[in-house]
């Protein structure tokens, strides 16, 4: 079903939405502040607000944004290389950025603020895997190595960190270790779902799922027998953060609860659209929909609005 109109109401707050047949917002009203979004050939070319603000958009023949200009005087400009990748961005407030890409679209160089001393440099191998990064702004360099399947097997940086990674025959990450002695292992169930992450410092994460594959439980904690290796201010030793989730037959979340005391409930219509949300703090949001498939000459709209 294609949504035509939607209302969203909560205490002291109301929003109205109108969508086109492609699912794009073409009108919103937030507590009386209206906005219109006007498209031409699938491209947004005008944004209008009820306070008089208007922004115009221009594009090249490939659909790349060339410029914007609004009634406040703010302007933006973009340039592209021969492959259609954005090469330069600047605006009327003095911001300027420069980009270089490979022919395939992988970023090679990013220069913010038109300052080469803040540049970030990227390099790739013949299979397109990133093998090098240099961020001049924070004086960081990183390197990556891969196996013949394109899986990362080594990562290191100029700060002294080095990591190694191992995979099983299905390509799942099962073990990683660092040059500082930290070892992490991962376990999966028969459906290739992650069930456990555990390291030799005593930290553990546990995941559980229902028969449809939805995650129903999560636990993050420090194993009590390892508690002396953790600082109390970092993670209270032995304490766990837990989450519980319940889903309906369509796989949509209907109840969430965690050990920090947060809890929420969600209802849906027959098409999977959220109709009601409430949480333990008393926040409640109600939503109502009108669909294009329901429109007839005598259909009563949820609300009236001016169309541009």
mmCIF file of C-alpha atoms in Angstrom:
data_model
loop_
_atom_site.group_PDB
_atom_site.id
_atom_site.type_symbol
_atom_site.label_atom_id
_atom_site.label_comp_id
_atom_site.label_asym_id
_atom_site.label_seq_id
_atom_site.Cartn_x
_atom_site.Cartn_y
_atom_site.Cartn_z
ATOM 1 C CA UNK A 1 0.000 0.000 0.000
ATOM 2 C CA UNK A 2 1.264 3.473 -0.934
ATOM 3 C CA UNK A 3 0.880 6.112 1.761
ATOM 4 C CA UNK A 4 -0.803 9.339 0.637
ATOM 5 C CA UNK A 5 -1.247 11.084 3.994
ATOM 6 C CA UNK A 6 0.021 10.415 7.511
ATOM 7 C CA UNK A 7 -0.671 12.106 10.835
ATOM 8 C CA UNK A 8 1.580 11.801 13.867
ATOM 9 C CA UNK A 9 0.343 13.061 17.213
ATOM 10 C CA UNK A 10 1.780 13.164 20.682
ATOM 11 C CA UNK A 11 1.404 15.495 23.640
ATOM 12 C CA UNK A 12 1.702 19.155 22.492
ATOM 13 C CA UNK A 13 3.029 18.042 19.116
ATOM 14 C CA UNK A 14 1.430 17.206 15.779
ATOM 15 C CA UNK A 15 2.935 16.496 12.377
ATOM 16 C CA UNK A 16 1.206 16.004 9.042
ATOM 17 C CA UNK A 17 2.789 14.365 5.998
ATOM 18 C CA UNK A 18 1.855 13.960 2.337
ATOM 19 C CA UNK A 19 3.743 11.594 0.010
ATOM 20 C CA UNK A 20 3.804 11.108 -3.739
ATOM 21 C CA UNK A 21 3.419 7.690 -5.351
ATOM 22 C CA UNK A 22 7.191 7.160 -5.134
ATOM 23 C CA UNK A 23 7.106 7.533 -1.352
ATOM 24 C CA UNK A 24 8.736 10.966 -1.254
ATOM 25 C CA UNK A 25 7.562 13.651 1.163
ATOM 26 C CA UNK A 26 5.955 16.477 -0.782
ATOM 27 C CA UNK A 27 4.343 18.289 2.150
ATOM 28 C CA UNK A 28 4.838 18.466 5.914
ATOM 29 C CA UNK A 29 3.191 20.492 8.635
ATOM 30 C CA UNK A 30 4.772 20.581 12.079
ATOM 31 C CA UNK A 31 2.633 22.450 14.597
ATOM 32 C CA UNK A 32 1.572 24.875 11.878
ATOM 33 C CA UNK A 33 4.952 25.264 10.138
ATOM 34 C CA UNK A 34 4.393 24.085 6.555
ATOM 35 C CA UNK A 35 6.943 22.841 4.020
ATOM 36 C CA UNK A 36 6.589 21.834 0.374
ATOM 37 C CA UNK A 37 9.024 19.756 -1.703
ATOM 38 C CA UNK A 38 8.587 20.058 -5.468
ATOM 39 C CA UNK A 39 10.121 17.535 -7.900
ATOM 40 C CA UNK A 40 10.763 17.593 -11.628
ATOM 41 C CA UNK A 41 12.043 14.532 -13.514
ATOM 42 C CA UNK A 42 12.535 12.796 -10.149
ATOM 43 C CA UNK A 43 14.801 15.575 -8.866
ATOM 44 C CA UNK A 44 13.985 18.002 -6.068
ATOM 45 C CA UNK A 45 14.089 21.474 -7.587
ATOM 46 C CA UNK A 46 12.293 23.608 -4.991
ATOM 47 C CA UNK A 47 11.818 23.597 -1.218
ATOM 48 C CA UNK A 48 9.343 26.108 0.195
ATOM 49 C CA UNK A 49 8.459 26.970 3.789
ATOM 50 C CA UNK A 50 5.401 28.841 5.018
ATOM 51 C CA UNK A 51 7.637 31.510 6.590
ATOM 52 C CA UNK A 52 8.720 32.586 3.094
ATOM 53 C CA UNK A 53 11.980 30.666 2.896
ATOM 54 C CA UNK A 54 12.586 29.078 -0.530
ATOM 55 C CA UNK A 55 15.538 27.060 -1.832
ATOM 56 C CA UNK A 56 16.126 26.212 -5.498
ATOM 57 C CA UNK A 57 18.203 23.306 -6.826
ATOM 58 C CA UNK A 58 19.948 22.891 -10.199
ATOM 59 C CA UNK A 59 21.411 19.678 -11.652
ATOM 60 C CA UNK A 60 23.609 18.572 -14.521
ATOM 61 C CA UNK A 61 22.389 16.205 -17.249
ATOM 62 C CA UNK A 62 23.410 13.192 -15.149
ATOM 63 C CA UNK A 63 21.376 14.281 -12.146
ATOM 64 C CA UNK A 64 24.334 15.569 -10.152
ATOM 65 C CA UNK A 65 23.619 18.609 -8.003
ATOM 66 C CA UNK A 66 25.239 21.712 -9.511
ATOM 67 C CA UNK A 67 24.010 24.485 -7.244
ATOM 68 C CA UNK A 68 21.512 25.612 -4.649
ATOM 69 C CA UNK A 69 20.341 29.097 -3.799
ATOM 70 C CA UNK A 70 17.875 30.225 -1.165
ATOM 71 C CA UNK A 71 16.100 33.393 -0.135
ATOM 72 C CA UNK A 72 18.524 33.975 2.760
ATOM 73 C CA UNK A 73 21.331 34.484 0.231
ATOM 74 C CA UNK A 74 23.091 31.201 0.944
ATOM 75 C CA UNK A 75 24.471 29.416 -2.152
ATOM 76 C CA UNK A 76 26.279 26.144 -2.877
ATOM 77 C CA UNK A 77 28.171 24.916 -5.955
ATOM 78 C CA UNK A 78 29.476 21.487 -7.004
ATOM 79 C CA UNK A 79 31.838 20.391 -9.791
ATOM 80 C CA UNK A 80 32.296 16.856 -11.174
ATOM 81 C CA UNK A 81 35.061 14.913 -12.905
ATOM 82 C CA UNK A 82 34.736 13.182 -16.282
ATOM 83 C CA UNK A 83 33.318 10.074 -14.578
ATOM 84 C CA UNK A 84 30.571 11.963 -12.797
ATOM 85 C CA UNK A 85 32.147 11.945 -9.332
ATOM 86 C CA UNK A 86 32.004 15.118 -7.257
ATOM 87 C CA UNK A 87 35.336 16.923 -7.511
ATOM 88 C CA UNK A 88 34.733 20.174 -5.659
ATOM 89 C CA UNK A 89 32.213 21.693 -3.277
ATOM 90 C CA UNK A 90 32.029 25.277 -2.070
ATOM 91 C CA UNK A 91 29.454 27.592 -0.574
ATOM 92 C CA UNK A 92 28.874 31.272 -0.023
ATOM 93 C CA UNK A 93 30.100 31.049 3.586
ATOM 94 C CA UNK A 94 33.600 30.159 2.450
ATOM 95 C CA UNK A 95 33.558 26.399 2.926
ATOM 96 C CA UNK A 96 35.424 24.537 0.202
ATOM 97 C CA UNK A 97 36.179 20.828 -0.245
ATOM 98 C CA UNK A 98 38.111 18.918 -2.900
ATOM 99 C CA UNK A 99 37.775 15.232 -3.874
ATOM 100 C CA UNK A 100 39.593 12.808 -6.178
ATOM 101 C CA UNK A 101 38.266 9.355 -7.138
ATOM 102 C CA UNK A 102 39.297 6.310 -9.094
ATOM 103 C CA UNK A 103 37.346 5.643 -12.296
ATOM 104 C CA UNK A 104 35.282 3.127 -10.295
ATOM 105 C CA UNK A 105 34.291 5.763 -7.739
ATOM 106 C CA UNK A 106 36.614 4.916 -4.840
ATOM 107 C CA UNK A 107 37.749 7.982 -2.936
ATOM 108 C CA UNK A 108 41.470 8.726 -3.347
ATOM 109 C CA UNK A 109 41.806 12.176 -1.814
ATOM 110 C CA UNK A 110 39.718 14.452 0.378
ATOM 111 C CA UNK A 111 40.849 17.980 1.202
ATOM 112 C CA UNK A 112 38.628 19.901 3.647
ATOM 113 C CA UNK A 113 38.696 23.670 4.030
ATOM 114 C CA UNK A 114 40.909 23.907 0.915
ATOM 115 C CA UNK A 115 43.884 23.034 3.147
ATOM 116 C CA UNK A 116 46.229 20.270 1.905
ATOM 117 C CA UNK A 117 47.647 19.944 5.422
ATOM 118 C CA UNK A 118 44.278 18.500 6.488
ATOM 119 C CA UNK A 119 43.984 16.062 3.582
ATOM 120 C CA UNK A 120 42.996 12.403 3.852
ATOM 121 C CA UNK A 121 44.583 9.989 1.345
ATOM 122 C CA UNK A 122 43.199 6.554 0.395
ATOM 123 C CA UNK A 123 44.782 3.696 -1.579
ATOM 124 C CA UNK A 124 43.380 0.368 -2.866
ATOM 125 C CA UNK A 125 44.637 -2.935 -4.235
ATOM 126 C CA UNK A 126 43.722 -4.415 -7.620
ATOM 127 C CA UNK A 127 40.534 -5.945 -6.203
ATOM 128 C CA UNK A 128 39.318 -2.625 -4.812
ATOM 129 C CA UNK A 129 40.124 -3.339 -1.161
ATOM 130 C CA UNK A 130 41.355 -0.366 0.842
ATOM 131 C CA UNK A 131 44.982 -0.969 1.807
ATOM 132 C CA UNK A 132 46.118 2.449 3.063
ATOM 133 C CA UNK A 133 44.790 5.583 4.719
ATOM 134 C CA UNK A 134 46.592 8.718 5.791
ATOM 135 C CA UNK A 135 44.769 11.441 7.712
ATOM 136 C CA UNK A 136 47.054 14.460 7.945
ATOM 137 C CA UNK A 137 44.709 16.326 10.277
ATOM 138 C CA UNK A 138 45.147 13.824 13.127
ATOM 139 C CA UNK A 139 48.505 12.406 11.952
ATOM 140 C CA UNK A 140 47.106 8.909 11.459
ATOM 141 C CA UNK A 141 48.245 6.228 9.026
ATOM 142 C CA UNK A 142 46.649 2.802 8.616
ATOM 143 C CA UNK A 143 47.430 -0.259 6.490
ATOM 144 C CA UNK A 144 45.348 -3.358 5.658
ATOM 145 C CA UNK A 145 46.242 -6.766 4.170
ATOM 146 C CA UNK A 146 43.748 -9.235 2.663
ATOM 147 C CA UNK A 147 43.623 -12.901 1.742
ATOM 148 C CA UNK A 148 42.623 -14.118 -1.728
ATOM 149 C CA UNK A 149 38.951 -13.992 -0.697
ATOM 150 C CA UNK A 150 39.105 -10.283 0.064
ATOM 151 C CA UNK A 151 38.942 -10.783 3.843
ATOM 152 C CA UNK A 152 41.037 -8.546 6.093
ATOM 153 C CA UNK A 153 43.797 -10.577 7.726
ATOM 154 C CA UNK A 154 45.980 -7.786 9.110
ATOM 155 C CA UNK A 155 45.500 -4.174 10.180
ATOM 156 C CA UNK A 156 48.106 -1.849 11.648
ATOM 157 C CA UNK A 157 48.589 1.857 12.256
ATOM 158 C CA UNK A 158 51.372 4.315 12.952
ATOM 159 C CA UNK A 159 50.419 4.474 16.652
ATOM 160 C CA UNK A 160 51.744 0.959 17.201
ATOM 161 C CA UNK A 161 48.539 -1.086 17.049
ATOM 162 C CA UNK A 162 48.517 -4.286 14.992
ATOM 163 C CA UNK A 163 45.658 -6.779 14.580
ATOM 164 C CA UNK A 164 45.271 -10.180 12.918
ATOM 165 C CA UNK A 165 41.999 -11.804 11.837
ATOM 166 C CA UNK A 166 40.952 -15.420 11.168
ATOM 167 C CA UNK A 167 37.885 -16.761 9.336
ATOM 168 C CA UNK A 168 36.142 -20.111 9.011
ATOM 169 C CA UNK A 169 35.326 -21.902 5.745
ATOM 170 C CA UNK A 170 32.118 -19.856 5.425
ATOM 171 C CA UNK A 171 34.019 -16.574 5.573
ATOM 172 C CA UNK A 172 32.831 -15.709 9.076
ATOM 173 C CA UNK A 173 35.202 -13.860 11.397
ATOM 174 C CA UNK A 174 35.983 -16.273 14.243
ATOM 175 C CA UNK A 175 39.103 -14.864 15.901
ATOM 176 C CA UNK A 176 41.107 -11.674 16.164
ATOM 177 C CA UNK A 177 44.160 -10.800 18.199
ATOM 178 C CA UNK A 178 46.317 -7.741 18.759
ATOM 179 C CA UNK A 179 49.993 -7.186 19.401
ATOM 180 C CA UNK A 180 48.961 -6.100 22.916
ATOM 181 C CA UNK A 181 47.760 -9.623 23.699
ATOM 182 C CA UNK A 182 44.008 -9.129 23.401
ATOM 183 C CA UNK A 183 42.295 -12.150 21.812
ATOM 184 C CA UNK A 184 38.640 -12.128 20.751
ATOM 185 C CA UNK A 185 36.599 -15.097 19.515
ATOM 186 C CA UNK A 186 33.191 -15.244 17.818
ATOM 187 C CA UNK A 187 30.681 -18.113 17.664
ATOM 188 C CA UNK A 188 27.743 -18.617 15.302
ATOM 189 C CA UNK A 189 24.667 -20.849 15.236
ATOM 190 C CA UNK A 190 23.576 -23.188 12.435
ATOM 191 C CA UNK A 191 21.843 -20.280 10.674
ATOM 192 C CA UNK A 192 25.101 -18.264 10.537
ATOM 193 C CA UNK A 193 23.860 -15.853 13.205
ATOM 194 C CA UNK A 194 26.338 -14.361 15.656
ATOM 195 C CA UNK A 195 25.764 -15.892 19.119
ATOM 196 C CA UNK A 196 28.749 -14.864 21.191
ATOM 197 C CA UNK A 197 31.708 -12.480 21.239
ATOM 198 C CA UNK A 198 34.236 -13.094 23.979
ATOM 199 C CA UNK A 199 37.761 -11.899 24.748
ATOM 200 C CA UNK A 200 40.524 -12.948 27.107
ATOM 201 C CA UNK A 201 40.113 -9.792 29.203
ATOM 202 C CA UNK A 202 36.761 -11.093 30.424
ATOM 203 C CA UNK A 203 34.312 -9.177 28.245
ATOM 204 C CA UNK A 204 31.430 -11.084 26.639
ATOM 205 C CA UNK A 205 28.435 -10.385 24.401
ATOM 206 C CA UNK A 206 25.602 -12.899 23.953
ATOM 207 C CA UNK A 207 22.902 -12.903 21.256
ATOM 208 C CA UNK A 208 19.724 -15.012 20.964
ATOM 209 C CA UNK A 209 17.144 -15.247 18.170
ATOM 210 C CA UNK A 210 13.625 -16.503 17.529
ATOM 211 C CA UNK A 211 12.677 -19.031 14.842
ATOM 212 C CA UNK A 212 12.261 -16.215 12.286
ATOM 213 C CA UNK A 213 15.807 -14.973 12.845
ATOM 214 C CA UNK A 214 14.889 -11.865 14.827
ATOM 215 C CA UNK A 215 17.269 -10.981 17.643
ATOM 216 C CA UNK A 216 15.328 -11.457 20.895
ATOM 217 C CA UNK A 217 18.067 -11.124 23.501
ATOM 218 C CA UNK A 218 21.379 -9.315 23.947
ATOM 219 C CA UNK A 219 23.739 -9.328 26.897
ATOM 220 C CA UNK A 220 26.931 -7.360 27.348
ATOM 221 C CA UNK A 221 28.901 -7.983 30.507
ATOM 222 C CA UNK A 222 32.191 -8.675 32.223
ATOM 223 C CA UNK A 223 32.531 -12.279 33.292
ATOM 224 C CA UNK A 224 32.605 -12.181 37.130
ATOM 225 C CA UNK A 225 35.761 -14.286 37.461
ATOM 226 C CA UNK A 226 37.566 -11.705 35.308
ATOM 227 C CA UNK A 227 36.244 -8.690 37.179
ATOM 228 C CA UNK A 228 39.625 -7.732 38.634
ATOM 229 C CA UNK A 229 40.946 -7.026 35.129
ATOM 230 C CA UNK A 230 38.351 -4.294 34.530
ATOM 231 C CA UNK A 231 38.221 -0.821 36.015
ATOM 232 C CA UNK A 232 35.012 -0.120 37.913
ATOM 233 C CA UNK A 233 34.644 3.250 36.191
ATOM 234 C CA UNK A 234 34.765 1.590 32.754
ATOM 235 C CA UNK A 235 32.275 -1.263 33.210
ATOM 236 C CA UNK A 236 31.006 -2.252 36.686
ATOM 237 C CA UNK A 237 32.578 -5.659 37.252
ATOM 238 C CA UNK A 238 30.090 -8.472 36.754
ATOM 239 C CA UNK A 239 27.193 -6.144 35.957
ATOM 240 C CA UNK A 240 25.399 -6.806 32.692
ATOM 241 C CA UNK A 241 23.503 -4.726 30.200
ATOM 242 C CA UNK A 242 20.646 -6.794 28.772
ATOM 243 C CA UNK A 243 17.987 -6.279 26.109
ATOM 244 C CA UNK A 244 14.824 -8.263 25.374
ATOM 245 C CA UNK A 245 12.785 -7.947 22.180
ATOM 246 C CA UNK A 246 9.452 -9.440 21.090
ATOM 247 C CA UNK A 247 8.189 -9.509 17.486
ATOM 248 C CA UNK A 248 4.872 -10.206 15.805
ATOM 249 C CA UNK A 249 4.325 -12.820 13.078
ATOM 250 C CA UNK A 250 5.503 -10.330 10.444
ATOM 251 C CA UNK A 251 8.844 -9.868 12.205
ATOM 252 C CA UNK A 252 8.004 -6.362 13.464
ATOM 253 C CA UNK A 253 9.195 -5.273 16.902
ATOM 254 C CA UNK A 254 6.246 -4.958 19.314
ATOM 255 C CA UNK A 255 7.972 -4.885 22.708
ATOM 256 C CA UNK A 256 11.426 -3.783 23.868
ATOM 257 C CA UNK A 257 12.894 -3.820 27.356
ATOM 258 C CA UNK A 258 16.385 -3.414 28.781
ATOM 259 C CA UNK A 259 18.099 -3.731 32.143
ATOM 260 C CA UNK A 260 18.500 0.056 32.396
ATOM 261 C CA UNK A 261 14.743 0.383 32.909
ATOM 262 C CA UNK A 262 13.736 1.418 29.403
ATOM 263 C CA UNK A 263 10.643 -0.217 27.928
ATOM 264 C CA UNK A 264 8.436 0.464 24.903
ATOM 265 C CA UNK A 265 5.464 -1.032 23.069
ATOM 266 C CA UNK A 266 4.627 -0.640 19.363
ATOM 267 C CA UNK A 267 1.437 -1.441 17.404
ATOM 268 C CA UNK A 268 1.057 -1.731 13.613
ATOM 269 C CA UNK A 269 -1.710 -1.771 11.035
ATOM 270 C CA UNK A 270 -2.348 -4.688 8.679
ATOM 271 C CA UNK A 271 0.272 -3.331 6.249
ATOM 272 C CA UNK A 272 3.106 -3.066 8.774
ATOM 273 C CA UNK A 273 2.901 0.682 9.380
ATOM 274 C CA UNK A 274 3.431 1.823 12.964
ATOM 275 C CA UNK A 275 0.162 3.114 14.474
ATOM 276 C CA UNK A 276 0.940 3.503 18.153
ATOM 277 C CA UNK A 277 4.098 3.861 20.221
ATOM 278 C CA UNK A 278 4.374 4.268 23.961
ATOM 279 C CA UNK A 279 7.149 3.892 26.487
ATOM 280 C CA UNK A 280 7.493 3.453 30.197
ATOM 281 C CA UNK A 281 8.094 7.197 30.663
ATOM 282 C CA UNK A 282 4.594 8.014 29.465
ATOM 283 C CA UNK A 283 5.457 9.142 25.942
ATOM 284 C CA UNK A 284 2.794 8.057 23.463
ATOM 285 C CA UNK A 285 2.722 8.643 19.706
ATOM 286 C CA UNK A 286 -0.308 7.868 17.543
ATOM 287 C CA UNK A 287 -0.153 7.617 13.745
ATOM 288 C CA UNK A 288 -2.918 7.393 11.156
ATOM 289 C CA UNK A 289 -2.650 6.718 7.423
ATOM 290 C CA UNK A 290 -4.590 7.243 4.207
ATOM 291 C CA UNK A 291 -3.424 5.223 1.202
ATOM 292 C CA UNK A 292 -3.514 6.026 -2.508
ATOM 293 C CA UNK A 293 -5.350 2.736 -3.070
ATOM 294 C CA UNK A 294 -8.200 4.023 -0.870
ATOM 295 C CA UNK A 295 -8.729 7.297 -2.726
ATOM 296 C CA UNK A 296 -12.118 7.799 -4.380
ATOM 297 C CA UNK A 297 -13.948 10.958 -5.479
ATOM 298 C CA UNK A 298 -15.762 11.084 -2.142
ATOM 299 C CA UNK A 299 -12.866 9.989 0.099
ATOM 300 C CA UNK A 300 -12.457 12.113 3.213
ATOM 301 C CA UNK A 301 -8.811 13.130 3.550
ATOM 302 C CA UNK A 302 -7.101 13.098 6.935
ATOM 303 C CA UNK A 303 -6.406 16.823 6.495
ATOM 304 C CA UNK A 304 -6.514 19.456 3.777
ATOM 305 C CA UNK A 305 -3.399 21.154 2.421
ATOM 306 C CA UNK A 306 -2.403 23.578 -0.307
ATOM 307 C CA UNK A 307 -0.647 21.931 -3.232
ATOM 308 C CA UNK A 308 2.189 23.609 -5.161
#
